[in-house]
Every structure is written in structure tokens, then in C-alpha cells.
């Protein structure tokens, strides 16, 4: 559904006939607060940082709703975003298109956030981009997931039949220049049962860091 150039998807509750609309808005209240006032406190910034590197290139191999990529781009990083789900990709594409029109940030955001529709492992095979950092936030759709209830409900529908990309972490470690950063719920098991080099803990989630040998 396209309303005023804003792409939305609709979830219909068959019991009460209630409709829930969902779109990607990078300049929503929470996203804008994170961008303007909370960047220095964001653990993801600490997680991706490379000492003495001025032009770190990051590949977000599981772009999802793009919220973390937006924060990274707002902090000066160049982000290549990969999303294989067709519907989520279209939502992201539409969200970025509207973001480009924002007079406050359109000059720099086009150069900082670049979106591709592809499977990450396939992207690794044909791209000429060699990122310093690969960021992974694989779906962990349980009740304790830190996404808002509305986002979680929509994501469950969109990815319920999507095949999990096998060995994504192992191949990401081989592909990256410096490190892989994996976002996980605080008590979730290690991705692919691989122990990280070190961990940065938050209150609801953590960042598992895998340094390239």
C-alpha cells in the first residue's frame, strides 16, 4: 500500500478486524533521538570502532529495519546494507527515498547508506567491496526480543518462512578485513556456537566481537 509516497504494509487481525499499518520511518521519534542526542552512548558505535581508522567501511549483512545502520551512518560511517527479504527490502528502499528528501540530512545520507537486495553470502561472491567491519543482527524472534511489539509482529510474519542463511558468521569472519560484530539478546547462545573474541554488554542485548586473525 502506497500512501503519499509512503510504502506501508497492513496486518489484519481476523478476530477483531483491526488493521495495523507498518512503514519504515528513519526520522521517527526514537530514531531521531538516537541520532541527535544518544550517539555517544550507543554501544554499537563502540562495538564497530577500529582504532586509528578514519574511514571505516561497514557491511550490514542483515539490514532488517535499518535502524542500526542509520545510527552508524549518522555517526559518520559508510554503510552497505544487504537485505534478502523482498518486502523488507522494498520498505527499506522507500524509507531511504523519503529520507533523501529531508533537507536537514539529504546531502550526506545518500553517500553513507547504500542498499542492496541480495543474499549476503551471494553478495560476498560477486562484490568488489571489502568491508572493515561486518555487522550481523540475525533474527531471534522470541518473546524477549528487544524490538517494539509492533515491529516484532510484522517481522514474524515477513520472515516466518524465510530460510536461515547457514554459516553466515563463519564466512563473514573470512570475508571481513578487521572484525565481525554480532548483536544478540543478552541471554541468547553464541551465533553458530562460535565463541567471540570479546563481548560488550548492554542491559537487554550484547555485542559479540570476532576479530580477524
mmCIF file of C-alpha atoms in Angstrom:
data_model
loop_
_atom_site.group_PDB
_atom_site.id
_atom_site.type_symbol
_atom_site.label_atom_id
_atom_site.label_comp_id
_atom_site.label_asym_id
_atom_site.label_seq_id
_atom_site.Cartn_x
_atom_site.Cartn_y
_atom_site.Cartn_z
ATOM 1 C CA UNK A 1 0.000 0.000 0.000
ATOM 2 C CA UNK A 2 1.416 3.379 -1.059
ATOM 3 C CA UNK A 3 0.011 6.420 0.730
ATOM 4 C CA UNK A 4 1.525 9.836 -0.024
ATOM 5 C CA UNK A 5 4.693 8.118 -1.335
ATOM 6 C CA UNK A 6 4.966 6.213 1.961
ATOM 7 C CA UNK A 7 5.021 2.456 1.439
ATOM 8 C CA UNK A 8 3.055 0.613 4.130
ATOM 9 C CA UNK A 9 2.130 -2.975 4.798
ATOM 10 C CA UNK A 10 -1.052 -3.887 6.575
ATOM 11 C CA UNK A 11 -1.697 -6.672 9.063
ATOM 12 C CA UNK A 12 -5.344 -7.658 9.524
ATOM 13 C CA UNK A 13 -6.472 -9.274 12.777
ATOM 14 C CA UNK A 14 -9.146 -11.747 11.692
ATOM 15 C CA UNK A 15 -10.704 -11.846 15.171
ATOM 16 C CA UNK A 16 -11.420 -8.167 15.720
ATOM 17 C CA UNK A 17 -10.914 -6.940 12.108
ATOM 18 C CA UNK A 18 -8.355 -4.426 13.380
ATOM 19 C CA UNK A 19 -5.755 -3.273 10.895
ATOM 20 C CA UNK A 20 -2.169 -2.497 11.840
ATOM 21 C CA UNK A 21 -0.085 -0.467 9.410
ATOM 22 C CA UNK A 22 3.688 -0.578 9.308
ATOM 23 C CA UNK A 23 6.269 1.517 7.490
ATOM 24 C CA UNK A 24 9.957 2.322 7.911
ATOM 25 C CA UNK A 25 10.500 5.872 9.125
ATOM 26 C CA UNK A 26 14.138 6.676 9.859
ATOM 27 C CA UNK A 27 13.155 10.021 11.392
ATOM 28 C CA UNK A 28 10.641 8.660 13.883
ATOM 29 C CA UNK A 29 10.854 9.949 17.445
ATOM 30 C CA UNK A 30 13.092 7.200 18.815
ATOM 31 C CA UNK A 31 15.364 7.053 15.768
ATOM 32 C CA UNK A 32 15.763 10.823 15.753
ATOM 33 C CA UNK A 33 16.584 10.841 19.463
ATOM 34 C CA UNK A 34 19.246 8.181 18.958
ATOM 35 C CA UNK A 35 20.690 10.132 16.023
ATOM 36 C CA UNK A 36 20.753 13.568 17.669
ATOM 37 C CA UNK A 37 21.274 13.041 21.370
ATOM 38 C CA UNK A 38 22.300 9.499 22.217
ATOM 39 C CA UNK A 39 25.001 8.536 19.716
ATOM 40 C CA UNK A 40 27.865 8.762 22.193
ATOM 41 C CA UNK A 41 26.070 6.295 24.475
ATOM 42 C CA UNK A 42 25.290 3.788 21.714
ATOM 43 C CA UNK A 43 27.149 0.532 22.333
ATOM 44 C CA UNK A 44 27.052 -0.272 18.631
ATOM 45 C CA UNK A 45 29.387 2.683 17.984
ATOM 46 C CA UNK A 46 31.846 1.255 20.499
ATOM 47 C CA UNK A 47 31.466 -2.222 19.002
ATOM 48 C CA UNK A 48 32.300 -1.284 15.395
ATOM 49 C CA UNK A 49 35.073 1.194 16.199
ATOM 50 C CA UNK A 50 38.524 0.429 14.839
ATOM 51 C CA UNK A 51 41.440 2.182 16.480
ATOM 52 C CA UNK A 52 43.293 4.683 14.278
ATOM 53 C CA UNK A 53 40.884 4.131 11.372
ATOM 54 C CA UNK A 54 39.419 7.304 9.822
ATOM 55 C CA UNK A 55 37.350 5.759 7.023
ATOM 56 C CA UNK A 56 35.871 2.542 8.351
ATOM 57 C CA UNK A 57 33.581 0.788 5.849
ATOM 58 C CA UNK A 58 30.806 -1.327 7.355
ATOM 59 C CA UNK A 59 28.704 -4.002 5.707
ATOM 60 C CA UNK A 60 25.376 -4.619 7.427
ATOM 61 C CA UNK A 61 24.745 -8.132 6.143
ATOM 62 C CA UNK A 62 21.332 -8.448 7.819
ATOM 63 C CA UNK A 63 19.875 -4.966 7.335
ATOM 64 C CA UNK A 64 16.371 -5.706 8.649
ATOM 65 C CA UNK A 65 14.601 -2.450 9.505
ATOM 66 C CA UNK A 66 17.808 -0.458 9.063
ATOM 67 C CA UNK A 67 17.736 1.252 12.460
ATOM 68 C CA UNK A 68 21.287 0.395 13.487
ATOM 69 C CA UNK A 69 22.628 1.223 10.028
ATOM 70 C CA UNK A 70 21.042 4.659 10.319
ATOM 71 C CA UNK A 71 22.756 5.299 13.646
ATOM 72 C CA UNK A 72 26.102 4.186 12.230
ATOM 73 C CA UNK A 73 25.680 6.387 9.160
ATOM 74 C CA UNK A 74 24.706 9.308 11.398
ATOM 75 C CA UNK A 75 27.989 8.781 13.220
ATOM 76 C CA UNK A 76 29.970 9.168 10.009
ATOM 77 C CA UNK A 77 30.388 5.565 8.870
ATOM 78 C CA UNK A 78 29.721 4.411 5.315
ATOM 79 C CA UNK A 79 27.237 1.538 5.406
ATOM 80 C CA UNK A 80 26.473 -1.021 2.731
ATOM 81 C CA UNK A 81 23.146 -2.648 3.652
ATOM 82 C CA UNK A 82 22.159 -6.121 2.442
ATOM 83 C CA UNK A 83 18.566 -7.346 2.738
ATOM 84 C CA UNK A 84 17.350 -10.544 1.068
ATOM 85 C CA UNK A 85 13.658 -10.378 2.039
ATOM 86 C CA UNK A 86 11.848 -8.725 -0.896
ATOM 87 C CA UNK A 87 9.200 -6.977 1.185
ATOM 88 C CA UNK A 88 11.594 -5.658 3.829
ATOM 89 C CA UNK A 89 13.911 -4.511 1.030
ATOM 90 C CA UNK A 90 11.084 -2.516 -0.591
ATOM 91 C CA UNK A 91 10.174 -0.961 2.772
ATOM 92 C CA UNK A 92 13.820 -0.004 3.312
ATOM 93 C CA UNK A 93 14.120 1.379 -0.206
ATOM 94 C CA UNK A 94 11.023 3.520 0.310
ATOM 95 C CA UNK A 95 12.198 4.674 3.736
ATOM 96 C CA UNK A 96 15.558 5.733 2.296
ATOM 97 C CA UNK A 97 13.885 7.507 -0.624
ATOM 98 C CA UNK A 98 11.862 9.632 1.799
ATOM 99 C CA UNK A 99 14.933 10.183 3.968
ATOM 100 C CA UNK A 100 16.858 11.523 0.955
ATOM 101 C CA UNK A 101 14.246 14.272 0.640
ATOM 102 C CA UNK A 102 14.816 15.529 4.181
ATOM 103 C CA UNK A 103 16.502 18.925 3.848
ATOM 104 C CA UNK A 104 18.497 18.508 7.053
ATOM 105 C CA UNK A 105 20.376 15.345 6.136
ATOM 106 C CA UNK A 106 19.849 14.558 2.433
ATOM 107 C CA UNK A 107 23.272 15.895 1.400
ATOM 108 C CA UNK A 108 25.247 13.240 3.255
ATOM 109 C CA UNK A 109 22.889 10.299 3.697
ATOM 110 C CA UNK A 110 22.978 9.191 0.038
ATOM 111 C CA UNK A 111 26.715 8.649 0.312
ATOM 112 C CA UNK A 112 26.530 6.958 3.708
ATOM 113 C CA UNK A 113 23.684 4.422 3.343
ATOM 114 C CA UNK A 114 23.731 2.189 0.254
ATOM 115 C CA UNK A 115 21.151 -0.589 -0.033
ATOM 116 C CA UNK A 116 21.356 -3.879 -1.970
ATOM 117 C CA UNK A 117 18.744 -6.599 -2.450
ATOM 118 C CA UNK A 118 20.691 -9.842 -2.181
ATOM 119 C CA UNK A 119 21.579 -12.802 -0.024
ATOM 120 C CA UNK A 120 24.678 -11.905 1.987
ATOM 121 C CA UNK A 121 26.687 -14.984 1.035
ATOM 122 C CA UNK A 122 25.906 -14.420 -2.634
ATOM 123 C CA UNK A 123 26.922 -10.783 -2.226
ATOM 124 C CA UNK A 124 30.278 -11.866 -0.820
ATOM 125 C CA UNK A 125 30.942 -13.850 -4.007
ATOM 126 C CA UNK A 126 30.478 -11.061 -6.537
ATOM 127 C CA UNK A 127 31.151 -7.764 -4.757
ATOM 128 C CA UNK A 128 34.324 -5.719 -5.011
ATOM 129 C CA UNK A 129 33.568 -4.166 -1.617
ATOM 130 C CA UNK A 130 35.814 -5.455 1.154
ATOM 131 C CA UNK A 131 34.451 -4.080 4.433
ATOM 132 C CA UNK A 132 36.497 -3.336 7.522
ATOM 133 C CA UNK A 133 33.583 -4.486 9.691
ATOM 134 C CA UNK A 134 30.669 -6.803 9.021
ATOM 135 C CA UNK A 135 27.632 -6.248 11.244
ATOM 136 C CA UNK A 136 25.130 -9.052 11.877
ATOM 137 C CA UNK A 137 21.810 -8.792 13.668
ATOM 138 C CA UNK A 138 20.179 -12.125 12.792
ATOM 139 C CA UNK A 139 16.536 -12.618 13.645
ATOM 140 C CA UNK A 140 15.963 -14.045 17.095
ATOM 141 C CA UNK A 141 12.185 -13.950 17.213
ATOM 142 C CA UNK A 142 11.338 -14.916 20.769
ATOM 143 C CA UNK A 143 9.281 -13.115 23.399
ATOM 144 C CA UNK A 144 12.312 -11.403 24.892
ATOM 145 C CA UNK A 145 13.438 -9.805 21.635
ATOM 146 C CA UNK A 146 14.129 -6.112 22.224
ATOM 147 C CA UNK A 147 12.156 -4.826 19.222
ATOM 148 C CA UNK A 148 8.895 -2.920 19.844
ATOM 149 C CA UNK A 149 5.794 -5.143 19.854
ATOM 150 C CA UNK A 150 4.500 -3.760 16.537
ATOM 151 C CA UNK A 151 7.850 -4.256 14.770
ATOM 152 C CA UNK A 152 8.141 -7.777 16.169
ATOM 153 C CA UNK A 153 4.642 -8.720 14.995
ATOM 154 C CA UNK A 154 5.334 -7.604 11.439
ATOM 155 C CA UNK A 155 8.780 -9.198 11.309
ATOM 156 C CA UNK A 156 7.417 -12.544 12.472
ATOM 157 C CA UNK A 157 5.036 -12.550 9.523
ATOM 158 C CA UNK A 158 7.619 -11.449 6.969
ATOM 159 C CA UNK A 159 10.418 -13.847 7.924
ATOM 160 C CA UNK A 160 8.444 -16.832 9.233
ATOM 161 C CA UNK A 161 9.035 -18.848 6.032
ATOM 162 C CA UNK A 162 12.431 -17.408 5.226
ATOM 163 C CA UNK A 163 15.324 -19.845 5.158
ATOM 164 C CA UNK A 164 18.129 -19.169 7.619
ATOM 165 C CA UNK A 165 21.454 -18.384 5.968
ATOM 166 C CA UNK A 166 23.832 -21.120 7.102
ATOM 167 C CA UNK A 167 27.418 -20.410 8.126
ATOM 168 C CA UNK A 168 26.926 -16.657 7.749
ATOM 169 C CA UNK A 169 29.181 -15.875 10.712
ATOM 170 C CA UNK A 170 31.974 -18.229 9.615
ATOM 171 C CA UNK A 171 32.016 -16.805 6.098
ATOM 172 C CA UNK A 172 31.718 -13.238 7.376
ATOM 173 C CA UNK A 173 34.847 -13.713 9.509
ATOM 174 C CA UNK A 174 36.715 -14.917 6.417
ATOM 175 C CA UNK A 175 35.430 -12.033 4.277
ATOM 176 C CA UNK A 176 35.926 -9.044 6.576
ATOM 177 C CA UNK A 177 39.169 -7.092 6.864
ATOM 178 C CA UNK A 178 39.132 -6.476 10.598
ATOM 179 C CA UNK A 179 36.191 -7.899 12.536
ATOM 180 C CA UNK A 180 32.600 -9.079 12.716
ATOM 181 C CA UNK A 181 30.120 -7.613 15.192
ATOM 182 C CA UNK A 182 27.066 -9.702 16.125
ATOM 183 C CA UNK A 183 24.126 -8.237 18.048
ATOM 184 C CA UNK A 184 22.394 -10.766 20.313
ATOM 185 C CA UNK A 185 19.765 -10.774 23.048
ATOM 186 C CA UNK A 186 21.589 -10.770 26.382
ATOM 187 C CA UNK A 187 20.984 -14.469 27.151
ATOM 188 C CA UNK A 188 20.987 -15.828 23.610
ATOM 189 C CA UNK A 189 23.510 -18.524 22.665
ATOM 190 C CA UNK A 190 26.527 -17.637 20.547
ATOM 191 C CA UNK A 191 25.707 -17.439 16.866
ATOM 192 C CA UNK A 192 26.663 -20.738 15.197
ATOM 193 C CA UNK A 193 28.079 -21.763 18.603
ATOM 194 C CA UNK A 194 31.257 -19.783 17.905
ATOM 195 C CA UNK A 195 32.767 -18.087 20.964
ATOM 196 C CA UNK A 196 33.580 -14.396 20.355
ATOM 197 C CA UNK A 197 36.933 -12.723 20.951
ATOM 198 C CA UNK A 198 35.243 -10.428 23.465
ATOM 199 C CA UNK A 199 31.779 -9.139 24.366
ATOM 200 C CA UNK A 200 30.292 -5.703 25.004
ATOM 201 C CA UNK A 201 27.275 -5.992 27.312
ATOM 202 C CA UNK A 202 24.178 -3.820 27.412
ATOM 203 C CA UNK A 203 21.092 -4.268 29.586
ATOM 204 C CA UNK A 204 18.887 -6.122 27.081
ATOM 205 C CA UNK A 205 21.360 -7.168 24.421
ATOM 206 C CA UNK A 206 25.080 -7.634 23.833
ATOM 207 C CA UNK A 207 27.590 -7.303 21.008
ATOM 208 C CA UNK A 208 29.785 -10.325 20.322
ATOM 209 C CA UNK A 209 33.026 -9.232 18.662
ATOM 210 C CA UNK A 210 35.007 -11.579 16.391
ATOM 211 C CA UNK A 211 38.444 -10.255 15.458
ATOM 212 C CA UNK A 212 40.037 -11.456 12.266
ATOM 213 C CA UNK A 213 43.220 -13.420 12.956
#
